[in-house]
Short mmCIF file of C-alpha atoms and ligand atoms in Angstrom, two decimals:
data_model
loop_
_atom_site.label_atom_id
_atom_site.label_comp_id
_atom_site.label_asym_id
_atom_site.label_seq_id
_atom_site.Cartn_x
_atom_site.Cartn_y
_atom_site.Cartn_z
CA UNK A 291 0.00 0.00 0.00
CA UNK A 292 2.86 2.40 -0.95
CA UNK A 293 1.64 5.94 -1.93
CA UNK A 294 1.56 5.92 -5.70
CA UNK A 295 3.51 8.41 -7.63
CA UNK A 296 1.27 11.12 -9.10
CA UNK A 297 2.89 10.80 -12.75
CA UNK A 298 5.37 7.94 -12.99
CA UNK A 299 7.61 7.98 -15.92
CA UNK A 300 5.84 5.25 -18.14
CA UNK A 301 8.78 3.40 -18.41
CA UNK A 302 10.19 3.15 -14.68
CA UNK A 303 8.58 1.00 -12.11
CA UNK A 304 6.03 2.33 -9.89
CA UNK A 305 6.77 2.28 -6.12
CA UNK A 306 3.76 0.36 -5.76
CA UNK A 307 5.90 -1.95 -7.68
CA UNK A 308 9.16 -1.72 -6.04
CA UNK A 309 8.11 -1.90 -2.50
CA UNK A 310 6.64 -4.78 0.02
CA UNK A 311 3.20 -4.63 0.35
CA UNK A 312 1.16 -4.93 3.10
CA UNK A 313 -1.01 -7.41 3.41
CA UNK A 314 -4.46 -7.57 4.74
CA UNK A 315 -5.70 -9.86 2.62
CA UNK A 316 -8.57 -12.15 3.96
CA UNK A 317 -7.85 -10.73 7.57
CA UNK A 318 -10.10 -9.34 10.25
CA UNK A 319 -10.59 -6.00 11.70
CA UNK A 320 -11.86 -6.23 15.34
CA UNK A 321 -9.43 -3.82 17.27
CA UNK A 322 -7.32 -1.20 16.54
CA UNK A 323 -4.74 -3.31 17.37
CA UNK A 324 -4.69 -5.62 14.75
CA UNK A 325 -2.88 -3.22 12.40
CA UNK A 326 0.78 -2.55 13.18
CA UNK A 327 1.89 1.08 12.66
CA UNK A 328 3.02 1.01 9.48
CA UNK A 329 -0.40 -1.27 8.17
CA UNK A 330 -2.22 2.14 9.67
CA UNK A 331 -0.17 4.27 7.70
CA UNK A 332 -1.06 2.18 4.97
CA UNK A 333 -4.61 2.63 4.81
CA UNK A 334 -4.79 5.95 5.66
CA UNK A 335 -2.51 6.50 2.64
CA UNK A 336 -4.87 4.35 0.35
CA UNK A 337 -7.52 6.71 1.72
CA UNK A 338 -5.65 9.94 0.73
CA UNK A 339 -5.34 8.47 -2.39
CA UNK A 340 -9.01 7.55 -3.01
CA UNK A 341 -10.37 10.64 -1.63
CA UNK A 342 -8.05 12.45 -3.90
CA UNK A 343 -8.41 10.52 -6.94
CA UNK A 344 -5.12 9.22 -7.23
CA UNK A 345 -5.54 6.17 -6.92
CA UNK A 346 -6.86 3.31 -8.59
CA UNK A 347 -10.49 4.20 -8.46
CA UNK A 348 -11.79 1.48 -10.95
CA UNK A 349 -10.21 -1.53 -8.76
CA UNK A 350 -13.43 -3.16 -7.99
CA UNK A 351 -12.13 -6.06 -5.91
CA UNK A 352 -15.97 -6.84 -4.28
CA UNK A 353 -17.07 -7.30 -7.73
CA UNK A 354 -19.80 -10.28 -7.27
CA UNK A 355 -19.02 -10.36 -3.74
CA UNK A 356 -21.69 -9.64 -1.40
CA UNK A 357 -20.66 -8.25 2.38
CA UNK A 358 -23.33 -8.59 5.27
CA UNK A 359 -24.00 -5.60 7.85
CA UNK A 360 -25.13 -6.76 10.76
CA UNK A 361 -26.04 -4.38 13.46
CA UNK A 362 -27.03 -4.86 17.14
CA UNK A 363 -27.61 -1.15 17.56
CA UNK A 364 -28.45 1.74 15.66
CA UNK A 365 -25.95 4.01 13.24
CA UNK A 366 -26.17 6.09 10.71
CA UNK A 367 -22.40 7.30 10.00
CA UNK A 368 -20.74 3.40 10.04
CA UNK A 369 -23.94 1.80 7.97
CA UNK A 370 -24.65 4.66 5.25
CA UNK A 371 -20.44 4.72 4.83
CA UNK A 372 -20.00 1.45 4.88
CA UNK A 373 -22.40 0.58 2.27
CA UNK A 374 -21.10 3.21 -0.11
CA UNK A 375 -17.62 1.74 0.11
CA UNK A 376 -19.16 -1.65 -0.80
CA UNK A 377 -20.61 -0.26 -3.79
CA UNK A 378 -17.93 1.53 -4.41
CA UNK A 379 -15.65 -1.36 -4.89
CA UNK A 380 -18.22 -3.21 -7.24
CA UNK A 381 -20.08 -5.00 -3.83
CA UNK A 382 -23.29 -5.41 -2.62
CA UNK A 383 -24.11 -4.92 0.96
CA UNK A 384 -26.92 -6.66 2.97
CA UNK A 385 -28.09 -4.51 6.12
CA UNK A 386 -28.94 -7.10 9.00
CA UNK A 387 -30.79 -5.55 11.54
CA UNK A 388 -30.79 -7.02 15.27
CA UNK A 389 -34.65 -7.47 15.01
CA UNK A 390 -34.10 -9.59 12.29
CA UNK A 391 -31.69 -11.29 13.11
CA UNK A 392 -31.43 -11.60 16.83
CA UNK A 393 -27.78 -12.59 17.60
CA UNK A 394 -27.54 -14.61 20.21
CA UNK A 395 -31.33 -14.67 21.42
CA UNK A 396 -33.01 -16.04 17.98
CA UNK A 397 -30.43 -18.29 17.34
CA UNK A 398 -26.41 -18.85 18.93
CA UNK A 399 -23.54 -16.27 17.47
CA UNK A 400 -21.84 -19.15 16.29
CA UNK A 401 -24.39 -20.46 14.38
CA UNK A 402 -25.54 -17.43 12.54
CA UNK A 403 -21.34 -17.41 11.75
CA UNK A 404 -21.37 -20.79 10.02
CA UNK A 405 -24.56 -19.60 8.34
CA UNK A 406 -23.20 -16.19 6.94
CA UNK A 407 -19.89 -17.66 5.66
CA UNK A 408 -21.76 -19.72 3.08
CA UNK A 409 -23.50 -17.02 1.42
CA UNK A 410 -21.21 -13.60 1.61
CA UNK A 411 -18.52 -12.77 1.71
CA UNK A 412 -17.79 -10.32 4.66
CA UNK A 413 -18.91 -9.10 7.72
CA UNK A 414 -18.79 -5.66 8.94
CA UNK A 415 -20.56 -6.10 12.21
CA UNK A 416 -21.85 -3.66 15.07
CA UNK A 417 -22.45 -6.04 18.86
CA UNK A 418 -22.92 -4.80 22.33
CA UNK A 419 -19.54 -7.23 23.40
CA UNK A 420 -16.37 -7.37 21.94
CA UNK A 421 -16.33 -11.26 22.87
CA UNK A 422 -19.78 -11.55 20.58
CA UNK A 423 -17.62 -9.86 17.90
CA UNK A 424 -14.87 -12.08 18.44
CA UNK A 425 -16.93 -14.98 19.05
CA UNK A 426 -18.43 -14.29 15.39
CA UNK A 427 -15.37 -13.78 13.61
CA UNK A 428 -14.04 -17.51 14.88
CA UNK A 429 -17.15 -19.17 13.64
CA UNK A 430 -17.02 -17.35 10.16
CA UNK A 431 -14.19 -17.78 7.96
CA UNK A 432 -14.89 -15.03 5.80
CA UNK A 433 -13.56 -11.62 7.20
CA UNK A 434 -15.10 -9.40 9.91
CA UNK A 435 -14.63 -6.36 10.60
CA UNK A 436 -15.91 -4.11 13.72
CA UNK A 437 -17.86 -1.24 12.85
CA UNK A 438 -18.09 -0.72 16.71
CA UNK A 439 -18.32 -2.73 20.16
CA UNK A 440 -18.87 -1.65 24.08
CA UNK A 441 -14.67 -1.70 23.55
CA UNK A 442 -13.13 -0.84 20.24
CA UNK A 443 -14.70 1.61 17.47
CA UNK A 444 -11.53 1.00 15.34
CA UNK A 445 -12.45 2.68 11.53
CA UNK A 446 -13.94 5.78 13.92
CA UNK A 447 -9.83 5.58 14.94
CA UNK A 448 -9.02 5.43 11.31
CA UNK A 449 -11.05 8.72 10.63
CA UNK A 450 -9.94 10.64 13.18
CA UNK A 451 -6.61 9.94 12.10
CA UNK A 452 -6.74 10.47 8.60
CA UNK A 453 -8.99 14.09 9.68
CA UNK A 454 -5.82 15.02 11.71
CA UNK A 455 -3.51 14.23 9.30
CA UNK A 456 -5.15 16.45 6.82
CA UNK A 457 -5.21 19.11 9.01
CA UNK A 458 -1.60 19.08 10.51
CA UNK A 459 0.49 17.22 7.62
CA UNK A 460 1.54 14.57 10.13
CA UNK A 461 0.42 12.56 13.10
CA UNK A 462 3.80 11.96 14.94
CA UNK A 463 4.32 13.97 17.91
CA UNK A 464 0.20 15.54 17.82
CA UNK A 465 -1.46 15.20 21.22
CA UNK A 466 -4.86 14.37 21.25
CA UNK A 467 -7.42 15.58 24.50
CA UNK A 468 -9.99 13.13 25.00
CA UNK A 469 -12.40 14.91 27.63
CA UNK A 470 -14.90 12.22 28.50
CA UNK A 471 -15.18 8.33 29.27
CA UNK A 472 -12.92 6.01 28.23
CA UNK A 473 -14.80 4.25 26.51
CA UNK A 474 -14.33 2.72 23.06
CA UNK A 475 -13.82 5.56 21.09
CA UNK A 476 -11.19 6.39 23.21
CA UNK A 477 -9.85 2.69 23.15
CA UNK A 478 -9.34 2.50 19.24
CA UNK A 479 -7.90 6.39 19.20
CA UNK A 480 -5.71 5.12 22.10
CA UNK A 481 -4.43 2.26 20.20
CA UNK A 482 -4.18 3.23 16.46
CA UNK A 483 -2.96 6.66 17.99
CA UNK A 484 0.18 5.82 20.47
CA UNK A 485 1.26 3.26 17.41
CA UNK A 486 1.34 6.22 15.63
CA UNK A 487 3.17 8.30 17.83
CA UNK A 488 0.49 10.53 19.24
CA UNK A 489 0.10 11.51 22.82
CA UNK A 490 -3.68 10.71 23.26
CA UNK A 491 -4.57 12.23 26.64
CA UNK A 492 -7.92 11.66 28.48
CA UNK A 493 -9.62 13.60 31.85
CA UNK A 494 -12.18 11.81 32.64
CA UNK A 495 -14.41 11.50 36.48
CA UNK A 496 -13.37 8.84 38.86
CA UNK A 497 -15.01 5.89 38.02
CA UNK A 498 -15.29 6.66 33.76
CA UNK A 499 -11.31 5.91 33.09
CA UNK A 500 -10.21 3.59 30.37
CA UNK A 501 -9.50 0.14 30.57
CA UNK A 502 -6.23 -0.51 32.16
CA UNK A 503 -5.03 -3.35 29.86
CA UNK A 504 -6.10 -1.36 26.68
CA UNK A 505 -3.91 1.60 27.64
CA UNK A 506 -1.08 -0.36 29.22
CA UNK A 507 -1.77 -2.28 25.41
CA UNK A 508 -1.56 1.57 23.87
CA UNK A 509 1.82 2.42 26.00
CA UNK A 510 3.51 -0.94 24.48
CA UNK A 511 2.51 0.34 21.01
CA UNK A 512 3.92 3.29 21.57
CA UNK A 513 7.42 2.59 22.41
CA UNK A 514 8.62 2.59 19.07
CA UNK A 515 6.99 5.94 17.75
CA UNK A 516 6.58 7.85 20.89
CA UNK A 517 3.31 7.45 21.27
CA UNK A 518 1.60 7.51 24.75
CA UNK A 519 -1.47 8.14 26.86
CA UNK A 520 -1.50 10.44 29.41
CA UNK A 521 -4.39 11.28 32.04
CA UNK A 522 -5.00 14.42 33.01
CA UNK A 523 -6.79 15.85 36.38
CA UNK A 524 -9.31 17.78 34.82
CA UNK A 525 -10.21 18.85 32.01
CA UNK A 526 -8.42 22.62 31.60
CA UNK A 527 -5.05 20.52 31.77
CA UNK A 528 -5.71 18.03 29.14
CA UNK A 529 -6.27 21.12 26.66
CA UNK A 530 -3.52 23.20 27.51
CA UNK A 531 -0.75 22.85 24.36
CA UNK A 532 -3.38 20.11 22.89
CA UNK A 533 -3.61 20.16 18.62
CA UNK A 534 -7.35 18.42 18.83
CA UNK A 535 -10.10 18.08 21.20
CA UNK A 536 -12.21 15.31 21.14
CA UNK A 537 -15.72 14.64 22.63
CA UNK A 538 -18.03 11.61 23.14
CA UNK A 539 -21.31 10.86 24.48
CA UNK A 540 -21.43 10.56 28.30
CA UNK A 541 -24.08 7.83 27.54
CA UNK A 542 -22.81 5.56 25.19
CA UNK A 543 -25.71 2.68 23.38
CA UNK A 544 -26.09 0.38 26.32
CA UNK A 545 -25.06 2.52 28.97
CA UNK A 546 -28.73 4.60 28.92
CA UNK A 547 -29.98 2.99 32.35
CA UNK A 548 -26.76 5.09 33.82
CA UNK A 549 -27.50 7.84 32.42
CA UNK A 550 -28.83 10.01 34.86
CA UNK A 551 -26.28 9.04 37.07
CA UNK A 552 -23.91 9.95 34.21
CA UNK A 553 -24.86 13.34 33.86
CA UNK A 554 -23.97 14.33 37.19
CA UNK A 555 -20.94 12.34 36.94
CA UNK A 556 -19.88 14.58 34.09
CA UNK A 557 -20.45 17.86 34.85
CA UNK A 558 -17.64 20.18 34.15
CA UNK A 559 -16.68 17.18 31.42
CA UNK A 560 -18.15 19.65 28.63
CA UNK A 561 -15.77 20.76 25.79
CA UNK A 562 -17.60 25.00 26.02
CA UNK A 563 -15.96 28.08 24.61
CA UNK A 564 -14.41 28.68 27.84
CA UNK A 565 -12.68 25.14 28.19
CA UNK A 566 -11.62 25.69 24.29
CA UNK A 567 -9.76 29.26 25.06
CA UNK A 568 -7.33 27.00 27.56
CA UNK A 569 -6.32 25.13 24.06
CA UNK A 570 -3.74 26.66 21.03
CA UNK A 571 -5.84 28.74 18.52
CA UNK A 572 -4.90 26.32 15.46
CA UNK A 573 -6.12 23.45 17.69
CA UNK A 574 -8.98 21.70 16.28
CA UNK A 575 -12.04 20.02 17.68
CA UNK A 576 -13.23 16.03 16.83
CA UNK A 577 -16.62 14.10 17.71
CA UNK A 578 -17.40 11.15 16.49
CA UNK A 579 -21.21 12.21 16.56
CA UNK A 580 -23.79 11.60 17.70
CA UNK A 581 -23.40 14.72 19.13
CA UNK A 582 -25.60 15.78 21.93
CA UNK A 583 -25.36 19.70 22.20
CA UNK A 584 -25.08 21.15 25.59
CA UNK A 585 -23.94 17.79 27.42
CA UNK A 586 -20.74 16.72 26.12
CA UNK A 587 -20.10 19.55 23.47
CA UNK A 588 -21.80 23.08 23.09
CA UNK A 589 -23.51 24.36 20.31
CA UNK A 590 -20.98 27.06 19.48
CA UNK A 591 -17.89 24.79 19.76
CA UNK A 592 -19.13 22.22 17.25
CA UNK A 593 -20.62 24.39 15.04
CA UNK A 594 -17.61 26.61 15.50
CA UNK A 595 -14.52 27.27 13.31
CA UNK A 596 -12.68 24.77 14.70
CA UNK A 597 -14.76 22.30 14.41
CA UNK A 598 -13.46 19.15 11.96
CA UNK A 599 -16.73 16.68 12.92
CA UNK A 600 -18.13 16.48 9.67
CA UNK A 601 -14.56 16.14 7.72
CA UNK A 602 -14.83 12.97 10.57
CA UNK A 603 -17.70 11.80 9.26
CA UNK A 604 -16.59 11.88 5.71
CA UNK A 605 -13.50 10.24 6.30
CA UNK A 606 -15.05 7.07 7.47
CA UNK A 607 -16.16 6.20 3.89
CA UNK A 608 -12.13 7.16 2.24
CA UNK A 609 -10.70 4.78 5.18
CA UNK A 610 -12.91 1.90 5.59
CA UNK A 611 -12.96 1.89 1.18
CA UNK A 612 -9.15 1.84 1.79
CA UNK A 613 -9.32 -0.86 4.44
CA UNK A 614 -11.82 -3.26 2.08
CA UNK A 615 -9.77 -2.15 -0.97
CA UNK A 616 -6.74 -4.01 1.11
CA UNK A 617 -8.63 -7.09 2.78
CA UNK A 618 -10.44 -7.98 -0.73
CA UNK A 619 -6.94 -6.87 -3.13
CA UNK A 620 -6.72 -9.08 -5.79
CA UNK A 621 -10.42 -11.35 -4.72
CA UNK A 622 -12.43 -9.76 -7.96
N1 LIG B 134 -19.62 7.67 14.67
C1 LIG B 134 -20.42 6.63 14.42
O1 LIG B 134 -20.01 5.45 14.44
O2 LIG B 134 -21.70 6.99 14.11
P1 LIG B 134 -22.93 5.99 13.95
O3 LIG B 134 -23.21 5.41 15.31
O4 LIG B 134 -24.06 6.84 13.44
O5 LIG B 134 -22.56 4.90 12.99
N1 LIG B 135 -19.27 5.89 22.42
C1 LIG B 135 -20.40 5.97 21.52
C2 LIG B 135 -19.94 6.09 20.10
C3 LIG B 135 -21.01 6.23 19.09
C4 LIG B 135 -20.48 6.28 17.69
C5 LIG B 135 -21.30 4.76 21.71
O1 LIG B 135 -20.77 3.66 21.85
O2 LIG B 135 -22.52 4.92 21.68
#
């Protein structure tokens, strides 16, 4: 997945050519993990490239391939963008919804895996647990990829990477302030982020903190690029010298019986114009959206110059294309 020169001579060898590729070929996608640093890079190259039309558009490597959807809870960013990049690459996607389907209440996760395998080709799948994700992915030997769990959102991670590198012309050495839960969201940045060589720092209240093996995980990754996460006592601190701000939802799907509880929890946790002043000028502002204006994010910060949400939102279509491009290369 080198980055293919503009106008190669027609005579010399490509790059594409003369260096290793990466291979993704057949594999799955269930945590941000699962990519080492330079297979991130790697996508979110392809996705330059595809978003500006340098690369090779017409590969159509789902051609005749169909690649299932199936969602436990609602979307409308990972479903509408993953279906385009389906089509895009010559596929046909098949929305499963959970009232359908019912994963593991209608009939065992395993079993709907050895189902789905004989008829598509892919799944791109959406499940309260990451063990129902994983669960699926061992009883299907086609590939599956998360399009979110209660741990990992891993192509959000992709998109907020490829939004920052668009923004700053780099990622190594950006820090990142994550003022919310750690919650999966923060996971996948965490992950894909410190493997990157970001600094992806989180305040968060006591009890809402990241998993511990996820961001001792993050740290390992790190080690090579520089990368780390860093937790900061409130929120003012995590901003201060920050390039990008980042909100959540305090209630994430499946946490709504909390969520009272939450929004006390929370308060002072809301990225306002005041808590953006404490930040750099140039720095910019992420959410993954659904945004909830007035809890987690006010009106006038996400609707506000600084504000890259929607260039987020795009970007999940450019990466996961990239990332389907690479798992499907050479299948059409
Ligand atoms: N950001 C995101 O995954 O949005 P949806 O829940 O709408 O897919
Ligand atoms: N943390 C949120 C992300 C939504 C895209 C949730 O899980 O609901």
């Amino acid at each position: 997945m080198a980055v293919v020169a503009r106008a190669p001579a027609p005579e010399a060898p490509s790059r594409r050519e003369e260096e290793p590729r990466l291979d993704l070929r057949r594999r799955d996608f269930l945590s941000a993990a699962d990519l080492t640093a330079e297979e991130l890079a790697a996508v979110l190259d392809r996705a330059a490239e595809l978003k500006a039309a340098i690369g090779p558009a017409a590969v159509q490597p789902l051609a005749g391939r169909t690649i299932a959807l199936l969602f436990q809870k609602p979307s409308l960013r990972t479903r509408v963008s993953f279906e385009l990049a389906v089509r895009r690459l010559g596929g046909d996607p098949m929305h499963l919804g959970q009232s359908e389907v019912g994963l593991g209440v209608r009939e065992s996760v395993e079993d709907v895996g050895h189902t789905l395998e004989r008829w598509v080709d892919g799944v791109v799948a959406r499940t309260f647990e990451q063990s129902v994700l994983e669960q699926l992915a061992s009883s299907c030997r086609v590939p599956v990829v998360n399009a979110l769990t209660d741990l990992e959102h891993p192509c959000q991670a992709l998109a907020d990477l490829l939004t920052l590198r668009e923004r700053f012309g780099r990622l190594r050495g950006l820090s990142i302030a994550f003022i919310g839960e750690g919650n999966n969201v923060f996971h996948s940045l965490a992950l894909a982020g410190c493997a990157l060589g970001l600094e992806v720092r989180i305040a968060h209240p006591d009890g809402y903190g990241p998993s511990r093996s996820i961001v001792e995980r993050a740290n390992r990754l790190g080690q090579v690029s520089g990368g780390r996460v860093t937790v900061a006592p409130f929120p003012r601190a995590a901003v201060r010298g920050a390039d990008a701000i980042y909100a959540d939802t305090w209630v994430s799907m499946g946490s709504e019986t909390g969520a009272a509880a939450r929004r006390v929890a929370f308060l002072g946790y809301t990225i306002d114009p005041k808590l953006l002043a404490q930040a750099p000028p140039d720095a910019v502002v992420l959410h993954c959206l659904p945004a909830h204006r007035g809890e987690e994010i006010a009106a006038e910060v996400i609707d506000g110059p600084q504000s890259v949400v929607f260039d987020q939102a795009e970007n999940r279509l450019w990466v996961q294309q990239a990332l389907l491009a690479e798992i499907y290369r050479g299948a059409g």
